[in-house]
Tab-separated table of C-alpha atoms in Angstrom:
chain	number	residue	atom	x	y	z
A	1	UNK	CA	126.544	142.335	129.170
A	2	UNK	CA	122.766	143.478	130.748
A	3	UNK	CA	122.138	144.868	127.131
A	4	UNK	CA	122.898	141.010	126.134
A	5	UNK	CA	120.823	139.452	128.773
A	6	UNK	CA	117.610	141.713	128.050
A	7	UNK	CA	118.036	141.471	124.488
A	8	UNK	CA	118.187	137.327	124.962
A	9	UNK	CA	115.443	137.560	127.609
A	10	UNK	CA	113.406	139.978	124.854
A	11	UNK	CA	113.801	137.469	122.159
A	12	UNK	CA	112.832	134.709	124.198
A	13	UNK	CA	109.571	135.797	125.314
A	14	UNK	CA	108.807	137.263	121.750
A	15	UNK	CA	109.326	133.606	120.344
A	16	UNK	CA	107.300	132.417	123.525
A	17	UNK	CA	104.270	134.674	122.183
A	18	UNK	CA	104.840	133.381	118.707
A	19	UNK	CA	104.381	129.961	119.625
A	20	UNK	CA	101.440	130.587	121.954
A	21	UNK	CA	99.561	132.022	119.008
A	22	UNK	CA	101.105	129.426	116.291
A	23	UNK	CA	100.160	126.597	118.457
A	24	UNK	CA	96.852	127.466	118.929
A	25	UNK	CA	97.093	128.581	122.164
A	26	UNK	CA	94.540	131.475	121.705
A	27	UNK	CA	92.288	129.506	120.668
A	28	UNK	CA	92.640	127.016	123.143
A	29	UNK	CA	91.940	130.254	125.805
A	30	UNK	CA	89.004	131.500	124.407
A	31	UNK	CA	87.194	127.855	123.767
A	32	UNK	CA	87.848	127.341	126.993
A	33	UNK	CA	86.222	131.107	128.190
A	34	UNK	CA	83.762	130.354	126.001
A	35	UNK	CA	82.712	127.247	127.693
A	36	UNK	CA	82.580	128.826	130.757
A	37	UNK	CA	80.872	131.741	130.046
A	38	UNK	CA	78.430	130.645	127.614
A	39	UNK	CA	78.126	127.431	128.172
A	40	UNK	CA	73.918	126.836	127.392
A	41	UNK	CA	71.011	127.632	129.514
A	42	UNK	CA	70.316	124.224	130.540
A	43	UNK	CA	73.997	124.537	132.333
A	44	UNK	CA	73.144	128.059	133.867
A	45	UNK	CA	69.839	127.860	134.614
A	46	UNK	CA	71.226	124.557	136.993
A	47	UNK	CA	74.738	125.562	138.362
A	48	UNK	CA	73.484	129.126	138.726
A	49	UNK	CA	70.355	127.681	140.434
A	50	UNK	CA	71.073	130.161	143.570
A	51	UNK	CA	70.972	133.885	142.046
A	52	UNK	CA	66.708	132.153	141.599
A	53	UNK	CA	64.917	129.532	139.075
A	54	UNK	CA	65.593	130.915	135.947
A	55	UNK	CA	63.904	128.173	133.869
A	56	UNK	CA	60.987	130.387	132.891
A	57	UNK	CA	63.004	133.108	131.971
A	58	UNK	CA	61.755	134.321	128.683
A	59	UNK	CA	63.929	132.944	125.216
A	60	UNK	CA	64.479	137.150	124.447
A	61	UNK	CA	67.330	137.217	127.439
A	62	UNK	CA	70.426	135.292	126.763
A	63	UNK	CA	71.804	134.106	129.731
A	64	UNK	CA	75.847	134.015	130.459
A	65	UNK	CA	77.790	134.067	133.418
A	66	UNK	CA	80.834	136.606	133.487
A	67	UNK	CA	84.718	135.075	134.955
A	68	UNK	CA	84.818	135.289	139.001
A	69	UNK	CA	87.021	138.186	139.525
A	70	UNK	CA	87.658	139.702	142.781
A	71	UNK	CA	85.326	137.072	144.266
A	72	UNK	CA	82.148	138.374	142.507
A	73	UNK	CA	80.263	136.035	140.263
A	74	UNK	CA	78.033	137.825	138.004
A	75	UNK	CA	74.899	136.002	135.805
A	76	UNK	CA	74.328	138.648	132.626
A	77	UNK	CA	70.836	138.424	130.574
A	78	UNK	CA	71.099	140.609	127.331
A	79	UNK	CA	68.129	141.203	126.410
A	80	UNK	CA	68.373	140.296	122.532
A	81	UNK	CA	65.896	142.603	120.589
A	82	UNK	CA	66.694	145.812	122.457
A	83	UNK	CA	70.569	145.056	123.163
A	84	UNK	CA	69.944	145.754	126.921
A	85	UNK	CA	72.825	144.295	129.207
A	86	UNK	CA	71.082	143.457	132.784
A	87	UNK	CA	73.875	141.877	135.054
A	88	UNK	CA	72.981	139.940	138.421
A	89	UNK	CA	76.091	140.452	140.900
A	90	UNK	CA	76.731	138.132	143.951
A	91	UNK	CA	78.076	140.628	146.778
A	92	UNK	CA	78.786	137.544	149.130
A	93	UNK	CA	77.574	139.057	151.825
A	94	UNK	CA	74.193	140.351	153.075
A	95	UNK	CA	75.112	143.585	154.614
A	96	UNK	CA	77.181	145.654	152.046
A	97	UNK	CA	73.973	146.226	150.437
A	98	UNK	CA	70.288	145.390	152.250
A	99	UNK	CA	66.652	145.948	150.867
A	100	UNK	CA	65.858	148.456	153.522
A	101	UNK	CA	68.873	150.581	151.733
A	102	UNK	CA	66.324	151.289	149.142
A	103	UNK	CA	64.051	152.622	150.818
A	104	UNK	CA	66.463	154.946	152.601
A	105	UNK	CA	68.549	157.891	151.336
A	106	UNK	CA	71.830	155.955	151.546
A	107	UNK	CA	71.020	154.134	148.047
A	108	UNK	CA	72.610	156.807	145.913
A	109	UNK	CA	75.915	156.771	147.745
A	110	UNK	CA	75.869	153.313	147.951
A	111	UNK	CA	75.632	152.663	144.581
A	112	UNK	CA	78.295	155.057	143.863
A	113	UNK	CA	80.938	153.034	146.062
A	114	UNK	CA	80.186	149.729	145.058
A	115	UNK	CA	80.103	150.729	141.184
A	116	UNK	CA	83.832	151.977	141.314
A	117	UNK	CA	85.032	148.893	143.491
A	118	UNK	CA	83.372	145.699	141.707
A	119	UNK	CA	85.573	144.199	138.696
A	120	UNK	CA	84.145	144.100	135.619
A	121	UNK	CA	80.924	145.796	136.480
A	122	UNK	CA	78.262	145.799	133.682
A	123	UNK	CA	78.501	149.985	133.904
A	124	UNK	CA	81.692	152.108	134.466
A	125	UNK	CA	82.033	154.007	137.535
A	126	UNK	CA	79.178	156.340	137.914
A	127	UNK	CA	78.273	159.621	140.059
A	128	UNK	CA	75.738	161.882	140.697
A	129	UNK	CA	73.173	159.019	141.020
A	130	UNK	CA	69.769	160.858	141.346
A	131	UNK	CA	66.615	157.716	141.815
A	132	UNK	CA	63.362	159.005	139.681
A	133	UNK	CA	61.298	156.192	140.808
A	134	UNK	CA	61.153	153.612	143.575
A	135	UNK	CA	59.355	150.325	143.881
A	136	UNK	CA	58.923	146.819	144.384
A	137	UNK	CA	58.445	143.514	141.925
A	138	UNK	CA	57.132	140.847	142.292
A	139	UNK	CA	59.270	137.659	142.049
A	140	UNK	CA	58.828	134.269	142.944
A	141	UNK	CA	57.694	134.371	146.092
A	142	UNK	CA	59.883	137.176	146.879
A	143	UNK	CA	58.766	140.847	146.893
A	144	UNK	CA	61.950	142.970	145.104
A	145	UNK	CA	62.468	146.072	145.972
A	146	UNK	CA	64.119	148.243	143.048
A	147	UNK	CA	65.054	151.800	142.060
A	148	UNK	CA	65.076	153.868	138.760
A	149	UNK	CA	67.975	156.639	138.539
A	150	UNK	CA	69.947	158.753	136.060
A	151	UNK	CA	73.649	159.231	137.004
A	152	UNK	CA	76.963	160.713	135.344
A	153	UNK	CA	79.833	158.781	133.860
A	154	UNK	CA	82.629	159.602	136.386
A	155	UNK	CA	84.961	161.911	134.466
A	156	UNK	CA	82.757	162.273	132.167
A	157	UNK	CA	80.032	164.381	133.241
A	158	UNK	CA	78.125	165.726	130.249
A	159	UNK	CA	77.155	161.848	129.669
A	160	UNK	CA	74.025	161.156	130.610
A	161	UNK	CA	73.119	157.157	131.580
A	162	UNK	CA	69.825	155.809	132.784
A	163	UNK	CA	69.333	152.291	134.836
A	164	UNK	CA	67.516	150.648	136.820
A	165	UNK	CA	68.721	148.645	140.795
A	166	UNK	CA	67.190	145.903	142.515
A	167	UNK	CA	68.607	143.397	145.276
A	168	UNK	CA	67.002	140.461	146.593
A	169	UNK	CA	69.092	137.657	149.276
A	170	UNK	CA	68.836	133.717	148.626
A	171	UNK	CA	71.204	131.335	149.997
A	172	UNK	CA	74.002	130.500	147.876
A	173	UNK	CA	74.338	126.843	146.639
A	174	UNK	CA	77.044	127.361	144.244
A	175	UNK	CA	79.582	124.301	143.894
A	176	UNK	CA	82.425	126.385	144.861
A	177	UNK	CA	80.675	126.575	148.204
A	178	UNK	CA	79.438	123.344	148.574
A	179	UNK	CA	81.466	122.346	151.060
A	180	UNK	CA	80.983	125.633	153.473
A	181	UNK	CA	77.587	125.327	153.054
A	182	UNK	CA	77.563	122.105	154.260
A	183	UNK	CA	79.302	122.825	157.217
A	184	UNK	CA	77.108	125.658	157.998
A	185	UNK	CA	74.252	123.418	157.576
A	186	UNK	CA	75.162	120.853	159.913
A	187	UNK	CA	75.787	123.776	162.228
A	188	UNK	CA	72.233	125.119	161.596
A	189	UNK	CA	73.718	128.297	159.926
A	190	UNK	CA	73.180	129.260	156.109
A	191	UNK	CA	75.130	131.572	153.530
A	192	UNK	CA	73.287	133.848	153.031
A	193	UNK	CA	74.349	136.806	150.247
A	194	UNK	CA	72.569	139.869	148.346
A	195	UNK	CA	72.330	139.760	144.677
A	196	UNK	CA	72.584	143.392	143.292
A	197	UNK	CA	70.804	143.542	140.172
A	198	UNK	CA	71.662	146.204	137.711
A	199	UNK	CA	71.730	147.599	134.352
A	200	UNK	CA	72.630	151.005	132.669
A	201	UNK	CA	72.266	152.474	129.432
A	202	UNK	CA	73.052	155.538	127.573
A	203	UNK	CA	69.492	158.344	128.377
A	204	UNK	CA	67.768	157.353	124.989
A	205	UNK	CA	68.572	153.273	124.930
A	206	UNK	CA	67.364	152.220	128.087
A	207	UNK	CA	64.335	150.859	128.906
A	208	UNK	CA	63.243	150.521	132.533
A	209	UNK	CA	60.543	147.943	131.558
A	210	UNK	CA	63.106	144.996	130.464
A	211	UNK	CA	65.121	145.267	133.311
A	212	UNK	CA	61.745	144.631	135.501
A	213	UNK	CA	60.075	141.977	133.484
A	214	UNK	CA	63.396	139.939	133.682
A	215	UNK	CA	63.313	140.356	137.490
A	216	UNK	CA	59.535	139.378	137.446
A	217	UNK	CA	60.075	136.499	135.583
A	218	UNK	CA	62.801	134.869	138.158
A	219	UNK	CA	61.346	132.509	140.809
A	220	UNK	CA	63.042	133.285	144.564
A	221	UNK	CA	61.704	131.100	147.136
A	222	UNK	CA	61.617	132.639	150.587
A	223	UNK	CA	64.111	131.497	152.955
């Protein structure tokens, strides 16, 4: 009788799949993540309005916005011509990650931890994060402060990636927080989070360069 009953349960959801994909319920899905991810930079640039002003971001970056999983929203710019991935991540919070952290020798192990535990991170979990150059950028009325490393795949050690890390704070404005922010407002408080910039490429396909301009040419008012 439990051979019946999984064998009746088996068929069932194998005609449930069937009629997901015969009744277009795939493409309903991925219309729908479409929308949401890509849905123009008009929409971005505006609903994404607190990661910085993004309307002068240069036509070369195409600008998406990634699903919010495990509470971190993430704005991605690929860089078109050199297929460069740069990923803005919202950290909601302003003390997992600070800009005095990069001018510190904590950067490298901090990196490390929050590469393994963010969802859907624009690089894989990465060790052995050495920085070759530090800096700052210029952005908006904000100065950026940024690091260039080389690091190891995690379990993977004979590859060989090169990126680039910068984090800046604004106050978030999202409308998912609309409400909390008002409250905090009337309370004289603000939200304020870190946004982790990063992006990572295999040693001979990365190019420090984009990854700044794109930073450079992001307006962050001063809070």
């Amino acid at each position: 009788m439990g051979c019946l009953k999984k064998a009746a349960k088996l068929v069932i959801f194998i005609a449930l799949i069937f009629a997901f994909f015969a009744y277009g319920g795939y493409t309903f899905i991925k219309n729908k993540y479409d929308a949401y991810t890509n849905p123009g930079r008009e929409v971005i640039v505006r609903e994404m309005s607190d990661f910085g002003d993004l309307s002068k971001v240069s036509a070369d970056y195409q600008l998406t916005r990634s699903l919010n999983f495990g509470g971190y929203r993430k704005l991605n710019a690929l860089y078109v011509p050199k297929n460069q991935k740069i990923t803005i991540i919202d950290l909601n919070s302003d003390d997992i990650l600070t800009e005095e952290d990069f001018s510190s020798n904590k950067i490298e192990k901090k990196l490390e931890e929050l590469s393994s535990k963010i969802i859907n991170s624009p690089i894989i979990p990465i060790e052995n994060i050495e920085t070759t150059n530090k800096g700052k950028i210029i952005a908006g009325l904000k100065i950026v402060p940024y690091i260039d490393f080389v690091a190891k795949v995690k379990g993977i050690p004979f590859l060989t990636l090169r990126g680039t890390a910068a984090l800046y704070t604004t106050v978030n404005n999202n409308e998912g927080l609309i409400g909390k922010i008002k409250d905090k407002i009337q309370k004289n408080e603000v939200s304020r989070t870190s946004k982790l910039v990063i992006s990572t490429k295999f040693s001979s396909d990365y190019y420090e360069n984009i990854t700044k301009d794109f930073i450079s040419q992001i307006k962050i008012d001063l809070f």
